[in-house]
Amino acid sequence: MLRFAKLGSAATVAAFILTGMASAQTVLRSSDTHPDGYPTVEAVKYFGELIKERTDGRYEVEVYHSAQLGQEADTIEQVRSGVIDLNRVSMAPWNSLVPATLIPSLPYLFRSPEHARNVMSGPIGDEIAKGFEQHGVVLLTYYDGGARSFYNSTKPVNSLEDLKGMKFRVIQSDVFVDMVAALGASATPMPYGEVYSAIETGVIDGAENNFPSYESAKHFEVAKNFSLDEHTIVPEVFVMSKVSWDKLTPEDQEIFKQAARESMERQWELWDARVAESRKIVEAAGSQITTPEKQPFIDAMKPVYEKYVNTPELQDLVKRIQETEG
């Protein structure tokens, strides 16, 4: 009887250990350069809520906002190597690694944010996503990065001529550097976190971004002239390290994909509301919004398209994007 009692006790312990293992929680770290409350940050938090609920708490997502884990270039390397699990970044820094990402980064490619959403959430977005896996990440979904426009500290920009000789910060992308050069201005790539002081001290005249970024980073305090030229609508990407992805079961991978899709739809709602709110804030603070005629800007992009849309495959991709409704 004593022998059986010992066996029973061992079985109980083993069952306890196995139960504990089955319910063990894995905490995934996710990076974002934007501040807490920003639509992409809130969308990833929502993604985490869905993951925790649908895996019965086996997975949890901790969102490190405000560049706590580094600027975008740093976090891209971290997610590729598996140091961090998830990352929300602009698509543009991926241009040198995934050639197809150059196309959605092209100026004046998308007619509107709605057009960009239709393209990136459909077959074309899936096609571009495939190019990420060979670089150590799985693209879970795209977020709306908004329409980017120029803003500066010196004068209103009402025409192409007004941009001549000005110096603007751009994200680290050859497409953006060449775009600014084609407009007659100078491009200075630099980390997002350095832009405010660079404008304030006159190192650059201004930068280019969307209303929520212009407002949340307080750039409107040092650059009061916002020109609504809407030159690019570059999607944001939400990626997962392949190291972390490969640890998921096929069932959990499906849960992650679906949760990402739903977080994308939530981000769209949050984004639209934030754009309207941010514009009100900066206008109330004294920012001057001008709307230049876009056609001269579009015409100036011919050399940019000739340089980057340089294969039949990329030309076909541009054509299919332009033919997509939206």
Coordinates of C-alpha atoms in Angstrom, one line a residue:
M1 CA 0.0 0.0 0.0
L2 CA 2.8 2.3 0.8
R3 CA 4.4 1.6 -2.6
F4 CA 1.2 2.5 -4.4
A5 CA 0.8 5.6 -2.3
K6 CA 4.2 6.7 -3.4
L7 CA 3.4 6.1 -7.0
G8 CA 0.2 8.0 -6.7
S9 CA 2.0 10.9 -5.1
A10 CA 4.6 10.9 -8.0
A11 CA 1.8 10.8 -10.5
T12 CA 0.2 13.8 -8.8
V13 CA 3.4 15.7 -8.9
A14 CA 3.9 14.9 -12.6
A15 CA 0.4 15.9 -13.4
F16 CA 1.0 19.2 -11.6
I17 CA 4.2 19.8 -13.5
L18 CA 2.6 19.1 -16.8
T19 CA -0.4 21.3 -16.0
G20 CA 2.0 24.1 -15.1
M21 CA 3.9 23.7 -18.3
A22 CA 0.7 23.7 -20.4
S23 CA -0.3 27.0 -18.8
A24 CA 3.1 28.6 -18.7
Q25 CA 3.0 32.1 -20.1
T26 CA 5.3 33.5 -22.8
V27 CA 5.7 37.3 -22.7
L28 CA 6.5 38.8 -26.1
R29 CA 8.1 42.2 -26.4
S30 CA 6.9 44.6 -29.0
S31 CA 8.6 47.9 -30.0
D32 CA 7.2 51.2 -31.3
T33 CA 8.9 54.6 -31.7
H34 CA 5.6 56.4 -31.2
P35 CA 4.3 57.6 -27.8
D36 CA 1.7 55.8 -25.7
G37 CA -1.8 56.4 -27.0
Y38 CA -0.7 56.7 -30.6
P39 CA -2.9 54.6 -33.0
T40 CA -0.2 52.1 -33.9
V41 CA 0.7 51.6 -30.2
E42 CA -3.0 51.1 -29.3
A43 CA -3.5 48.7 -32.2
V44 CA -0.6 46.5 -31.0
K45 CA -2.0 46.6 -27.5
Y46 CA -5.4 45.5 -28.9
F47 CA -3.5 42.7 -30.8
G48 CA -2.0 41.6 -27.4
E49 CA -5.5 41.5 -25.8
L50 CA -6.8 39.3 -28.5
I51 CA -3.7 37.0 -28.3
K52 CA -4.0 36.7 -24.5
E53 CA -7.7 35.9 -24.7
R54 CA -7.5 33.4 -27.6
T55 CA -4.5 31.5 -26.2
D56 CA -6.1 31.3 -22.8
G57 CA -3.3 33.4 -21.4
R58 CA -0.4 31.4 -22.8
Y59 CA 0.9 34.5 -24.6
E60 CA 1.0 38.1 -23.6
V61 CA 2.4 41.1 -25.4
E62 CA 4.2 43.9 -23.7
V63 CA 4.4 47.1 -25.8
Y64 CA 7.4 49.3 -25.4
H65 CA 6.4 52.6 -26.9
S66 CA 8.4 55.9 -27.3
A67 CA 11.5 54.2 -28.7
Q68 CA 12.2 52.5 -25.4
L69 CA 14.0 49.7 -27.2
G70 CA 15.7 52.0 -29.7
Q71 CA 15.0 53.9 -32.9
E72 CA 13.6 52.1 -36.0
A73 CA 16.9 51.1 -37.5
D74 CA 18.1 49.5 -34.2
T75 CA 14.8 47.7 -33.6
I76 CA 14.7 46.3 -37.1
E77 CA 18.0 44.5 -36.4
Q78 CA 16.8 43.4 -33.0
V79 CA 13.6 41.8 -34.4
R80 CA 15.5 40.1 -37.3
S81 CA 17.9 38.5 -34.8
G82 CA 15.2 37.5 -32.3
V83 CA 16.2 39.9 -29.6
I84 CA 12.7 41.4 -29.6
D85 CA 9.7 39.5 -30.8
L86 CA 7.5 42.1 -32.5
N87 CA 8.1 45.4 -34.1
R88 CA 6.0 48.2 -35.6
V89 CA 8.0 50.3 -38.1
S90 CA 7.5 52.3 -41.2
M91 CA 7.9 50.3 -44.5
A92 CA 10.5 52.7 -45.9
P93 CA 13.5 51.4 -43.8
W94 CA 12.9 48.0 -45.4
N95 CA 13.5 49.3 -48.9
S96 CA 17.1 48.1 -49.1
L97 CA 16.2 44.6 -47.9
V98 CA 12.9 44.0 -49.6
P99 CA 12.9 45.6 -53.0
A100 CA 9.1 45.4 -53.5
T101 CA 8.7 47.7 -50.5
L102 CA 10.1 50.5 -52.6
I103 CA 6.9 50.6 -54.6
P104 CA 4.4 51.6 -51.8
S105 CA 7.1 54.1 -50.7
L106 CA 6.9 56.0 -54.1
P107 CA 5.6 59.5 -54.0
Y108 CA 2.1 60.1 -55.3
L109 CA 1.5 56.4 -55.9
F110 CA -1.7 56.2 -53.8
R111 CA -4.6 58.4 -54.6
S112 CA -5.9 58.5 -51.0
P113 CA -5.5 56.7 -47.7
E114 CA -8.5 54.5 -48.7
H115 CA -6.8 53.5 -51.9
A116 CA -3.6 52.5 -49.9
R117 CA -5.7 50.5 -47.5
N118 CA -7.4 48.6 -50.3
V119 CA -4.1 47.8 -51.9
M120 CA -2.2 46.7 -48.8
S121 CA -4.9 44.6 -47.3
G122 CA -5.4 42.6 -50.5
P123 CA -3.4 40.3 -52.7
I124 CA -0.8 42.9 -53.5
G125 CA 0.0 43.4 -49.8
D126 CA 0.2 39.6 -49.4
E127 CA 2.7 39.4 -52.4
I128 CA 4.9 42.1 -50.9
A129 CA 4.8 40.4 -47.4
K130 CA 6.5 37.3 -48.8
G131 CA 9.7 39.2 -49.3
F132 CA 10.2 39.7 -45.6
E133 CA 10.6 36.1 -44.4
Q134 CA 14.1 35.7 -46.0
H135 CA 15.2 38.5 -43.8
G136 CA 14.2 36.9 -40.5
V137 CA 10.7 38.3 -39.9
V138 CA 7.1 37.5 -40.7
L139 CA 4.9 40.4 -41.7
L140 CA 1.7 40.1 -39.7
T141 CA -0.2 43.1 -41.1
Y142 CA 0.0 46.6 -42.4
Y143 CA -1.1 49.7 -40.6
D144 CA -2.1 53.1 -42.1
G145 CA 0.9 55.4 -42.0
G146 CA -1.1 58.4 -43.1
A147 CA -0.4 61.0 -45.8
R148 CA 3.0 62.7 -45.3
S149 CA 3.5 66.3 -46.0
F150 CA 6.3 68.9 -45.6
Y151 CA 6.5 71.3 -42.7
N152 CA 9.1 73.9 -41.8
S153 CA 10.2 76.8 -39.5
T154 CA 10.9 79.5 -42.1
K155 CA 8.0 80.1 -44.6
P156 CA 4.7 78.8 -46.0
V157 CA 5.2 76.5 -49.0
N158 CA 2.6 77.3 -51.6
S159 CA 4.4 76.0 -54.7
L160 CA 7.3 73.9 -55.9
E161 CA 9.4 77.0 -56.1
D162 CA 9.1 77.6 -52.4
L163 CA 10.9 74.3 -51.6
K164 CA 14.0 75.3 -53.5
G165 CA 17.1 75.2 -51.3
M166 CA 15.4 74.1 -48.2
K167 CA 16.7 71.3 -46.0
F168 CA 14.3 68.6 -44.7
R169 CA 14.7 65.6 -42.5
V170 CA 13.6 62.4 -44.1
I171 CA 13.4 58.8 -43.0
Q172 CA 16.4 56.6 -43.9
S173 CA 15.3 55.7 -47.4
D174 CA 16.9 56.4 -50.8
V175 CA 13.5 56.9 -52.3
F176 CA 12.8 59.8 -49.9
V177 CA 16.2 61.3 -50.4
D178 CA 15.7 61.3 -54.2
M179 CA 12.2 62.6 -53.9
V180 CA 13.3 65.7 -52.0
A181 CA 16.2 66.2 -54.4
A182 CA 13.8 66.1 -57.4
L183 CA 11.7 68.8 -55.7
G184 CA 14.8 71.1 -55.5
A185 CA 15.4 70.7 -51.7
S186 CA 18.0 68.9 -49.7
A187 CA 17.3 65.7 -47.7
T188 CA 18.9 64.9 -44.3
P189 CA 18.2 61.4 -43.0
M190 CA 18.2 61.3 -39.2
P191 CA 16.5 59.4 -36.4
Y192 CA 13.0 60.6 -35.6
G193 CA 13.9 61.5 -32.0
E194 CA 16.5 64.1 -33.2
V195 CA 14.1 66.1 -35.4
Y196 CA 12.7 68.6 -32.9
S197 CA 16.1 69.8 -31.7
A198 CA 17.5 69.9 -35.3
I199 CA 14.6 72.2 -36.4
E200 CA 14.9 74.3 -33.2
T201 CA 18.6 74.9 -33.7
G202 CA 18.4 75.5 -37.5
V203 CA 20.3 72.3 -38.5
I204 CA 17.4 71.6 -40.8
D205 CA 14.5 73.8 -42.0
G206 CA 11.9 71.2 -41.4
A207 CA 10.7 67.6 -41.9
E208 CA 7.9 65.7 -43.5
N209 CA 5.3 63.6 -41.8
N210 CA 1.6 63.1 -41.1
F211 CA -0.6 65.2 -38.8
P212 CA -0.5 62.8 -35.8
S213 CA 3.3 62.6 -35.9
Y214 CA 3.7 66.3 -36.4
E215 CA 1.5 66.9 -33.4
S216 CA 2.6 64.1 -31.0
A217 CA 6.3 64.8 -31.5
K218 CA 5.6 68.5 -30.8
H219 CA 7.2 69.5 -34.1
F220 CA 4.5 72.1 -34.6
E221 CA 6.1 74.0 -31.7
V222 CA 9.2 74.7 -33.8
A223 CA 7.8 74.4 -37.4
K224 CA 4.6 76.3 -37.8
N225 CA 4.3 76.1 -41.6
F226 CA 2.6 72.8 -42.7
S227 CA 2.2 72.3 -46.5
L228 CA -0.5 69.7 -47.3
D229 CA 1.1 68.3 -50.4
E230 CA 0.6 64.6 -49.3
H231 CA 3.5 63.3 -51.2
T232 CA 3.5 59.8 -49.8
I233 CA 1.2 57.4 -48.0
V234 CA 3.7 54.9 -46.8
P235 CA 2.2 51.9 -44.9
E236 CA 3.5 50.9 -41.5
V237 CA 4.4 47.2 -41.0
F238 CA 3.8 45.1 -38.0
V239 CA 6.3 42.2 -38.0
M240 CA 7.3 39.3 -35.8
S241 CA 10.7 37.7 -35.5
K242 CA 10.8 34.4 -37.4
V243 CA 12.7 33.0 -34.4
S244 CA 9.6 33.7 -32.3
W245 CA 7.1 32.8 -35.1
D246 CA 8.6 29.4 -35.6
K247 CA 8.1 28.5 -31.9
L248 CA 4.3 28.9 -32.4
T249 CA 2.1 25.9 -33.2
P250 CA 0.3 26.1 -36.5
E251 CA -2.9 26.7 -34.6
D252 CA -1.3 29.6 -32.7
Q253 CA 0.1 31.0 -35.9
E254 CA -3.5 31.3 -37.2
I255 CA -4.6 33.0 -34.0
F256 CA -1.7 35.5 -34.4
K257 CA -2.6 36.2 -38.1
Q258 CA -6.3 36.8 -37.4
A259 CA -5.6 39.0 -34.3
A260 CA -3.2 41.1 -36.5
R261 CA -5.9 41.5 -39.1
E262 CA -8.4 42.7 -36.5
S263 CA -5.8 45.0 -35.0
M264 CA -5.3 46.6 -38.5
E265 CA -9.0 47.4 -38.7
R266 CA -8.9 48.9 -35.2
Q267 CA -5.9 51.0 -36.2
W268 CA -7.8 52.4 -39.2
E269 CA -10.6 53.6 -36.9
L270 CA -8.1 55.1 -34.4
W271 CA -6.1 56.7 -37.1
D272 CA -8.9 58.5 -38.8
A273 CA -10.0 59.9 -35.4
R274 CA -6.4 60.9 -34.5
V275 CA -5.8 62.7 -37.8
A276 CA -8.8 64.9 -37.3
E277 CA -7.9 65.6 -33.6
S278 CA -4.2 66.3 -34.4
R279 CA -5.1 68.8 -37.1
K280 CA -7.3 70.7 -34.7
I281 CA -4.6 70.8 -32.1
V282 CA -1.9 72.2 -34.3
E283 CA -4.2 74.7 -35.9
A284 CA -5.3 75.9 -32.5
A285 CA -1.6 76.3 -31.6
G286 CA -1.0 78.6 -34.6
S287 CA 0.2 76.3 -37.3
Q288 CA -0.5 77.6 -40.8
I289 CA -1.8 75.0 -43.2
T290 CA -1.4 75.6 -46.9
T291 CA -2.5 73.4 -49.8
P292 CA -0.2 73.7 -52.9
E293 CA -1.2 72.6 -56.4
K294 CA 0.0 69.0 -56.5
Q295 CA 0.5 68.5 -60.3
P296 CA 3.9 70.2 -60.4
F297 CA 5.0 68.1 -57.5
I298 CA 3.8 64.9 -59.3
D299 CA 5.5 66.0 -62.6
A300 CA 8.8 66.4 -60.8
M301 CA 8.7 62.7 -59.7
K302 CA 9.5 61.4 -63.2
P303 CA 13.2 60.8 -62.5
V304 CA 12.3 59.0 -59.2
Y305 CA 10.0 56.6 -61.0
E306 CA 12.5 56.0 -63.8
K307 CA 15.2 55.1 -61.2
Y308 CA 13.2 52.8 -59.0
V309 CA 10.5 51.3 -61.3
N310 CA 13.2 49.8 -63.5
T311 CA 12.1 46.2 -64.2
P312 CA 9.0 44.8 -65.9
E313 CA 8.0 43.2 -62.6
L314 CA 8.0 46.5 -60.7
Q315 CA 6.3 48.3 -63.6
D316 CA 3.6 45.7 -63.5
L317 CA 3.3 46.1 -59.7
V318 CA 2.8 49.9 -60.1
K319 CA 0.2 49.3 -62.8
R320 CA -1.8 46.9 -60.7
I321 CA -1.7 49.3 -57.7
Q322 CA -2.9 52.2 -59.8
E323 CA -5.7 50.0 -61.2
T324 CA -6.9 48.9 -57.7
E325 CA -10.1 50.7 -56.7
G326 CA -10.1 53.1 -53.8

